[in-house]
Amino acid sequence: MALWRAYQRALTVHPWKVQVLTAGSLMGLGDTISQQLVEKRGLRGHQAGRTLIMVSLGCGFVGPVVGGWYRVLDRLIPGTTKVDALKKMLLDQGGFAPCFLGCFLPLVGALNGLSAQDNWAKLRRDYPDALVTNYYVSADAAAACSPVFLSLEVPRDGGPPPARETPQLGSGLLCS
């Protein structure tokens, strides 16, 4: 808990730096987990260069771009109500996510040494699946974090909304 409080203090004092470092750390951790648990490479087979590329992408691209986008989004939709959150999510997923993926995937390809022609072919092949997967993950995150959004029925008599089961991960808007 003390570590979390220290992180929150650092985020308050240096939001930009902490967001960038957090993005890099999470991307490096994600790549390490992928190599060790999914690909089962073991410590000797771990591709440290690949992990460093992911850390660099997190610190040099993902953190600054996503952090900057969220600042813009907060200016475009300055509220904190549930409706404002829904508007932000729709703008984020409908506008930003497709553009971000269209930049991120070729950047990864370039850093992996793909030629422009191979990179374009890979983008055309992988982009649709990456975007759909993004929507699955986003819908599941929204369902897990805010079940209220899934209940769009508004009672007309002023009473409580109808009872619904709490959604489980995997039951997001696009997963049903």
Coordinates of N, CA and C in Angstrom, one line a residue:
M1 N 0.8 -1.2 0.0 CA 0.0 0.0 0.0 C 0.9 1.3 0.0
A2 N 2.0 1.2 0.7 CA 2.9 2.4 0.7 C 3.4 2.6 -0.7
L3 N 3.7 1.6 -1.4 CA 4.2 1.7 -2.8 C 3.2 2.4 -3.7
W4 N 1.9 2.0 -3.5 CA 0.8 2.6 -4.3 C 0.7 4.1 -3.9
R5 N 0.8 4.4 -2.7 CA 0.7 5.8 -2.3 C 1.9 6.6 -2.8
A6 N 3.1 6.1 -2.8 CA 4.2 6.7 -3.4 C 4.0 7.0 -4.9
Y7 N 3.5 5.9 -5.6 CA 3.2 6.1 -7.0 C 2.2 7.2 -7.2
Q8 N 1.1 7.2 -6.5 CA 0.1 8.3 -6.6 C 0.7 9.7 -6.4
R9 N 1.6 9.8 -5.4 CA 2.2 11.1 -5.1 C 3.1 11.5 -6.3
A10 N 3.9 10.5 -6.8 CA 4.7 10.8 -8.0 C 3.9 11.2 -9.2
L11 N 2.8 10.5 -9.4 CA 1.9 10.8 -10.5 C 1.3 12.3 -10.3
T12 N 1.0 12.7 -9.1 CA 0.5 14.0 -8.9 C 1.6 15.1 -9.2
V13 N 2.8 14.8 -8.7 CA 3.9 15.8 -8.9 C 4.4 15.8 -10.3
H14 N 4.6 14.6 -10.9 CA 5.2 14.5 -12.3 C 4.3 13.7 -13.2
P15 N 3.1 14.1 -13.5 CA 2.2 13.2 -14.2 C 2.7 12.7 -15.6
W16 N 3.3 13.6 -16.3 CA 3.8 13.2 -17.7 C 4.9 12.2 -17.6
K17 N 5.9 12.4 -16.7 CA 7.0 11.5 -16.6 C 6.5 10.2 -16.1
V18 N 5.7 10.2 -15.1 CA 5.2 8.9 -14.5 C 4.4 8.1 -15.5
Q19 N 3.5 8.8 -16.3 CA 2.7 8.1 -17.3 C 3.6 7.5 -18.3
V20 N 4.6 8.2 -18.8 CA 5.5 7.7 -19.8 C 6.3 6.5 -19.3
L21 N 6.8 6.6 -18.1 CA 7.6 5.5 -17.5 C 6.7 4.3 -17.2
T22 N 5.4 4.5 -16.8 CA 4.5 3.5 -16.5 C 4.2 2.7 -17.8
A23 N 3.9 3.4 -18.9 CA 3.7 2.8 -20.1 C 4.8 1.9 -20.6
G24 N 6.0 2.4 -20.5 CA 7.2 1.6 -20.8 C 7.4 0.4 -19.9
S25 N 7.2 0.6 -18.6 CA 7.3 -0.5 -17.7 C 6.3 -1.6 -18.0
L26 N 5.0 -1.2 -18.2 CA 4.0 -2.2 -18.5 C 4.2 -2.9 -19.8
M27 N 4.7 -2.2 -20.8 CA 4.9 -2.9 -22.1 C 6.1 -3.8 -21.9
G28 N 7.1 -3.4 -21.2 CA 8.2 -4.4 -20.9 C 7.8 -5.6 -20.1
L29 N 7.0 -5.3 -19.1 CA 6.5 -6.5 -18.3 C 5.6 -7.4 -19.2
G30 N 4.7 -6.8 -20.0 CA 3.9 -7.6 -20.9 C 4.7 -8.4 -21.8
D31 N 5.8 -7.9 -22.4 CA 6.6 -8.7 -23.3 C 7.3 -9.8 -22.5
T32 N 7.8 -9.5 -21.3 CA 8.4 -10.5 -20.5 C 7.4 -11.7 -20.2
I33 N 6.2 -11.3 -19.8 CA 5.2 -12.3 -19.5 C 4.9 -13.1 -20.7
S34 N 4.8 -12.5 -21.9 CA 4.6 -13.2 -23.1 C 5.7 -14.2 -23.4
Q35 N 6.9 -13.7 -23.3 CA 8.0 -14.6 -23.6 C 8.2 -15.8 -22.6
Q36 N 7.9 -15.5 -21.4 CA 8.1 -16.5 -20.3 C 6.9 -17.5 -20.1
L37 N 5.7 -16.9 -20.1 CA 4.6 -17.7 -19.8 C 3.8 -18.2 -21.0
V38 N 3.8 -17.4 -22.1 CA 3.1 -17.9 -23.3 C 4.0 -18.6 -24.2
E39 N 5.1 -18.0 -24.5 CA 6.1 -18.6 -25.5 C 7.0 -19.7 -24.8
K40 N 7.0 -19.6 -23.5 CA 7.9 -20.5 -22.7 C 9.3 -20.6 -23.1
R41 N 9.9 -19.4 -23.3 CA 11.3 -19.3 -23.8 C 12.3 -19.7 -22.7
G42 N 12.0 -19.5 -21.4 CA 13.0 -19.6 -20.4 C 13.9 -18.5 -20.3
L43 N 14.7 -18.4 -19.3 CA 15.6 -17.2 -19.1 C 16.7 -17.2 -20.2
R44 N 17.2 -18.3 -20.5 CA 18.2 -18.4 -21.6 C 17.7 -18.0 -22.9
G45 N 16.5 -18.3 -23.2 CA 15.9 -18.0 -24.5 C 15.2 -16.6 -24.6
H46 N 15.2 -15.9 -23.5 CA 14.5 -14.6 -23.4 C 15.2 -13.6 -24.4
Q47 N 14.5 -13.0 -25.2 CA 15.0 -12.0 -26.1 C 15.0 -10.6 -25.5
A48 N 16.1 -10.3 -24.8 CA 16.1 -9.0 -24.1 C 16.0 -7.8 -25.0
G49 N 16.5 -7.9 -26.2 CA 16.4 -6.8 -27.2 C 14.9 -6.6 -27.5
R50 N 14.1 -7.6 -27.7 CA 12.7 -7.4 -27.9 C 12.0 -6.7 -26.8
T51 N 12.4 -7.1 -25.6 CA 11.8 -6.5 -24.4 C 12.2 -5.0 -24.3
L52 N 13.4 -4.7 -24.7 CA 13.9 -3.3 -24.7 C 13.2 -2.5 -25.7
I53 N 12.9 -3.1 -26.9 CA 12.1 -2.4 -27.9 C 10.8 -2.1 -27.4
M54 N 10.1 -3.0 -26.7 CA 8.8 -2.7 -26.2 C 8.8 -1.6 -25.1
V55 N 9.8 -1.7 -24.2 CA 10.0 -0.6 -23.2 C 10.2 0.7 -24.0
S56 N 11.0 0.8 -25.0 CA 11.2 2.0 -25.7 C 10.0 2.5 -26.4
L57 N 9.2 1.6 -27.0 CA 7.9 1.9 -27.6 C 7.0 2.5 -26.6
G58 N 7.0 1.9 -25.4 CA 6.1 2.4 -24.3 C 6.5 3.8 -23.9
C59 N 7.8 4.0 -23.7 CA 8.3 5.3 -23.2 C 8.3 6.4 -24.3
G60 N 8.6 6.0 -25.5 CA 8.8 6.9 -26.6 C 7.6 7.2 -27.5
F61 N 6.6 6.3 -27.5 CA 5.5 6.4 -28.4 C 4.1 6.3 -27.6
V62 N 3.9 5.1 -27.0 CA 2.6 4.8 -26.4 C 2.3 5.8 -25.3
G63 N 3.2 5.9 -24.3 CA 3.0 6.8 -23.2 C 2.7 8.2 -23.6
P64 N 3.6 8.9 -24.4 CA 3.3 10.2 -24.8 C 2.1 10.4 -25.6
V65 N 1.8 9.5 -26.6 CA 0.7 9.7 -27.5 C -0.6 9.4 -26.7
V66 N -0.7 8.4 -26.0 CA -1.9 8.1 -25.2 C -2.1 9.1 -24.1
G67 N -1.1 9.5 -23.4 CA -1.2 10.5 -22.4 C -1.7 11.8 -22.9
G68 N -1.1 12.2 -24.1 CA -1.5 13.4 -24.7 C -3.0 13.3 -25.2
W69 N -3.4 12.2 -25.7 CA -4.7 12.0 -26.2 C -5.7 12.1 -25.0
Y70 N -5.4 11.5 -23.9 CA -6.3 11.6 -22.8 C -6.4 13.1 -22.3
R71 N -5.4 13.8 -22.4 CA -5.5 15.3 -22.0 C -6.4 16.0 -23.0
V72 N -6.3 15.7 -24.3 CA -7.2 16.3 -25.3 C -8.6 15.9 -25.0
L73 N -8.8 14.6 -24.7 CA -10.1 14.1 -24.5 C -10.8 14.7 -23.3
D74 N -10.0 15.0 -22.3 CA -10.5 15.6 -21.1 C -10.9 17.1 -21.4
R75 N -10.2 17.7 -22.3 CA -10.6 19.1 -22.7 C -11.9 19.1 -23.6
L76 N -12.0 18.1 -24.5 CA -13.1 18.0 -25.4 C -14.4 17.6 -24.6
I77 N -14.3 16.7 -23.6 CA -15.4 16.3 -22.8 C -15.0 16.5 -21.4
P78 N -15.2 17.6 -20.8 CA -14.7 18.0 -19.5 C -15.4 17.4 -18.3
G79 N -16.4 16.6 -18.4 CA -17.2 16.2 -17.3 C -16.7 14.8 -16.7
T80 N -17.3 14.4 -15.6 CA -17.0 13.2 -15.0 C -18.2 12.3 -14.7
T81 N -19.3 12.7 -15.3 CA -20.5 11.8 -15.1 C -20.4 10.5 -15.9
K82 N -21.3 9.6 -15.7 CA -21.4 8.4 -16.4 C -21.6 8.6 -17.9
V83 N -22.4 9.6 -18.2 CA -22.6 9.9 -19.7 C -21.4 10.5 -20.3
D84 N -20.7 11.3 -19.5 CA -19.4 11.9 -20.0 C -18.4 10.8 -20.3
A85 N -18.3 9.8 -19.3 CA -17.4 8.7 -19.5 C -17.8 7.9 -20.7
L86 N -19.0 7.7 -20.9 CA -19.5 6.9 -22.1 C -19.1 7.7 -23.4
K87 N -19.3 9.0 -23.4 CA -18.9 9.8 -24.6 C -17.4 9.7 -24.8
K88 N -16.6 9.8 -23.7 CA -15.2 9.6 -23.9 C -14.8 8.3 -24.5
M89 N -15.4 7.2 -23.9 CA -15.1 5.9 -24.4 C -15.5 5.8 -25.9
L90 N -16.6 6.3 -26.3 CA -17.0 6.2 -27.7 C -16.1 7.0 -28.6
L91 N -15.7 8.2 -28.2 CA -14.7 8.9 -29.0 C -13.4 8.3 -29.1
D92 N -12.9 7.7 -27.9 CA -11.6 7.1 -27.9 C -11.6 5.8 -28.8
Q93 N -12.6 5.0 -28.6 CA -12.6 3.8 -29.4 C -13.0 4.0 -30.9
G94 N -13.9 5.0 -31.1 CA -14.3 5.2 -32.5 C -13.3 6.0 -33.3
G95 N -12.6 6.9 -32.7 CA -11.7 7.8 -33.4 C -10.3 7.6 -33.1
F96 N -9.9 7.5 -31.9 CA -8.5 7.4 -31.6 C -7.9 6.0 -31.8
A97 N -8.6 5.0 -31.3 CA -8.1 3.6 -31.4 C -7.7 3.2 -32.9
P98 N -8.6 3.4 -33.8 CA -8.2 3.1 -35.2 C -7.0 3.8 -35.7
C99 N -6.9 5.1 -35.4 CA -5.7 5.8 -35.8 C -4.4 5.4 -35.1
F100 N -4.6 5.2 -33.8 CA -3.4 4.7 -33.0 C -2.9 3.4 -33.5
L101 N -3.7 2.4 -33.7 CA -3.3 1.1 -34.2 C -2.7 1.3 -35.6
G102 N -3.2 2.1 -36.4 CA -2.6 2.4 -37.7 C -1.2 2.9 -37.7
C103 N -0.9 3.6 -36.6 CA 0.5 4.1 -36.4 C 1.4 3.1 -35.7
F104 N 0.8 2.5 -34.7 CA 1.6 1.6 -33.8 C 2.1 0.4 -34.6
L105 N 1.2 -0.3 -35.3 CA 1.6 -1.5 -36.0 C 2.7 -1.3 -37.0
P106 N 2.7 -0.3 -37.8 CA 3.8 -0.1 -38.7 C 5.1 0.3 -38.0
L107 N 5.0 1.0 -36.9 CA 6.1 1.4 -36.1 C 6.8 0.2 -35.5
V108 N 6.0 -0.8 -35.0 CA 6.6 -2.0 -34.5 C 7.3 -2.8 -35.7
G109 N 6.6 -2.8 -36.8 CA 7.2 -3.5 -38.0 C 8.5 -2.9 -38.4
A110 N 8.6 -1.5 -38.4 CA 9.8 -0.8 -38.8 C 10.9 -1.2 -37.8
L111 N 10.6 -1.2 -36.5 CA 11.6 -1.5 -35.4 C 12.0 -2.9 -35.5
N112 N 11.2 -3.8 -36.1 CA 11.6 -5.2 -36.3 C 12.3 -5.4 -37.6
G113 N 12.6 -4.3 -38.3 CA 13.4 -4.4 -39.6 C 12.6 -4.7 -40.8
L114 N 11.3 -4.6 -40.8 CA 10.5 -4.9 -42.0 C 10.7 -3.8 -43.1
S115 N 10.8 -4.2 -44.3 CA 10.8 -3.2 -45.4 C 9.5 -2.5 -45.5
A116 N 9.5 -1.4 -46.2 CA 8.2 -0.7 -46.3 C 7.1 -1.5 -47.0
Q117 N 7.5 -2.3 -48.0 CA 6.5 -3.2 -48.7 C 6.0 -4.3 -47.7
D118 N 6.9 -4.9 -47.0 CA 6.5 -6.0 -46.1 C 5.7 -5.4 -44.9
N119 N 6.1 -4.2 -44.5 CA 5.3 -3.6 -43.4 C 3.9 -3.2 -43.8
W120 N 3.8 -2.7 -45.0 CA 2.4 -2.4 -45.6 C 1.6 -3.7 -45.7
A121 N 2.2 -4.8 -46.2 CA 1.4 -6.0 -46.3 C 1.0 -6.6 -44.9
K122 N 2.0 -6.4 -43.9 CA 1.7 -6.9 -42.6 C 0.5 -6.0 -42.0
L123 N 0.6 -4.7 -42.2 CA -0.5 -3.9 -41.7 C -1.8 -4.2 -42.3
R124 N -1.9 -4.5 -43.6 CA -3.1 -4.8 -44.2 C -3.6 -6.2 -43.7
R125 N -2.7 -7.1 -43.4 CA -3.1 -8.4 -42.9 C -3.6 -8.3 -41.4
D126 N -2.8 -7.6 -40.6 CA -3.0 -7.7 -39.1 C -4.0 -6.6 -38.6
Y127 N -4.1 -5.5 -39.3 CA -4.9 -4.4 -38.7 C -6.3 -4.7 -38.4
P128 N -7.1 -5.4 -39.3 CA -8.5 -5.7 -38.9 C -8.6 -6.5 -37.6
D129 N -7.8 -7.6 -37.5 CA -7.8 -8.4 -36.3 C -7.4 -7.6 -35.1
A130 N -6.4 -6.8 -35.2 CA -5.9 -6.0 -34.0 C -7.0 -5.0 -33.6
L131 N -7.7 -4.4 -34.5 CA -8.8 -3.5 -34.2 C -10.0 -4.2 -33.5
V132 N -10.4 -5.3 -34.1 CA -11.5 -6.1 -33.5 C -11.1 -6.6 -32.1
T133 N -9.8 -7.1 -31.9 CA -9.4 -7.5 -30.6 C -9.4 -6.4 -29.6
N134 N -9.0 -5.2 -30.1 CA -9.1 -4.0 -29.2 C -10.5 -3.7 -28.7
Y135 N -11.4 -3.9 -29.6 CA -12.8 -3.7 -29.2 C -13.3 -4.7 -28.3
Y136 N -12.9 -6.0 -28.4 CA -13.3 -7.0 -27.5 C -12.7 -6.7 -26.1
V137 N -11.4 -6.3 -26.0 CA -10.8 -6.0 -24.8 C -11.5 -4.8 -24.1
S138 N -11.7 -3.7 -25.0 CA -12.3 -2.5 -24.4 C -13.7 -2.8 -23.9
A139 N -14.5 -3.6 -24.6 CA -15.9 -3.9 -24.2 C -15.8 -4.7 -22.9
D140 N -14.9 -5.6 -22.8 CA -14.8 -6.4 -21.5 C -14.3 -5.5 -20.4
A141 N -13.4 -4.6 -20.6 CA -12.9 -3.7 -19.6 C -14.1 -2.8 -19.1
A142 N -14.8 -2.3 -20.1 CA -16.0 -1.5 -19.7 C -17.0 -2.3 -18.9
A143 N -17.2 -3.5 -19.3 CA -18.2 -4.4 -18.6 C -17.7 -4.7 -17.2
A144 N -16.4 -4.9 -17.0 CA -15.9 -5.3 -15.7 C -15.8 -4.1 -14.8
C145 N -15.5 -2.9 -15.4 CA -15.3 -1.7 -14.5 C -16.6 -1.0 -14.3
S146 N -17.5 -1.1 -15.2 CA -18.7 -0.2 -15.0 C -20.0 -1.0 -15.6
P147 N -20.5 -1.9 -14.8 CA -21.6 -2.7 -15.3 C -22.8 -1.7 -15.5
V148 N -22.8 -0.5 -15.0 CA -23.9 0.4 -15.1 C -24.2 0.7 -16.6
F149 N -23.1 0.8 -17.4 CA -23.2 1.1 -18.8 C -24.0 0.0 -19.6
L150 N -23.9 -1.2 -19.1 CA -24.6 -2.3 -19.8 C -26.1 -2.2 -19.7
S151 N -26.6 -1.5 -18.6 CA -28.0 -1.4 -18.4 C -28.5 -0.1 -18.9
L152 N -29.0 -0.1 -20.1 CA -29.4 1.2 -20.7 C -30.9 1.5 -20.5
E153 N -31.6 0.5 -19.8 CA -33.0 0.7 -19.5 C -33.1 1.7 -18.3
V154 N -33.9 2.8 -18.6 CA -34.1 3.8 -17.6 C -35.6 3.7 -17.1
P155 N -35.8 3.5 -15.8 CA -37.2 3.3 -15.4 C -38.0 4.6 -15.6
R156 N -39.2 4.5 -16.0 CA -40.0 5.7 -16.3 C -40.7 6.2 -15.0
D157 N -40.8 5.3 -14.0 CA -41.6 5.7 -12.8 C -40.7 6.3 -11.7
G158 N -39.4 6.4 -12.0 CA -38.5 7.0 -11.0 C -37.9 5.9 -10.1
G159 N -38.4 4.7 -10.2 CA -37.9 3.6 -9.4 C -36.5 3.1 -9.8
P160 N -36.0 2.1 -9.1 CA -34.7 1.6 -9.4 C -34.8 0.8 -10.8
P161 N -33.7 0.7 -11.5 CA -33.7 0.0 -12.7 C -33.9 -1.5 -12.5
P162 N -34.3 -2.2 -13.5 CA -34.5 -3.7 -13.3 C -33.2 -4.3 -12.9
A163 N -33.3 -5.4 -12.1 CA -32.1 -6.1 -11.6 C -31.4 -6.8 -12.8
R164 N -30.1 -6.8 -12.8 CA -29.4 -7.5 -13.8 C -28.2 -8.2 -13.1
E165 N -27.8 -9.3 -13.7 CA -26.6 -10.0 -13.2 C -25.4 -9.1 -13.5
T166 N -24.4 -9.2 -12.6 CA -23.1 -8.5 -12.8 C -22.4 -9.2 -14.0
P167 N -22.0 -8.5 -15.0 CA -21.4 -9.1 -16.2 C -20.1 -9.7 -15.8
Q168 N -19.7 -10.8 -16.4 CA -18.4 -11.4 -16.3 C -17.5 -11.0 -17.4
L169 N -16.2 -11.1 -17.2 CA -15.3 -10.9 -18.3 C -15.6 -11.8 -19.4
G170 N -15.6 -11.3 -20.6 CA -15.9 -12.1 -21.7 C -17.4 -11.9 -22.2
S171 N -18.1 -11.1 -21.4 CA -19.5 -10.9 -21.8 C -19.7 -9.5 -22.2
G172 N -18.6 -8.9 -22.8 CA -18.7 -7.5 -23.2 C -19.6 -7.3 -24.4
L173 N -19.8 -6.1 -24.8 CA -20.8 -5.7 -25.8 C -20.6 -6.5 -27.1
L174 N -19.3 -6.7 -27.5 CA -19.1 -7.4 -28.8 C -18.8 -8.9 -28.5
C175 N -18.8 -9.3 -27.3 CA -18.5 -10.7 -27.0 C -19.7 -11.6 -26.8
S176 N -20.9 -11.0 -26.8 CA -22.1 -11.8 -26.5 C -22.6 -12.4 -27.8

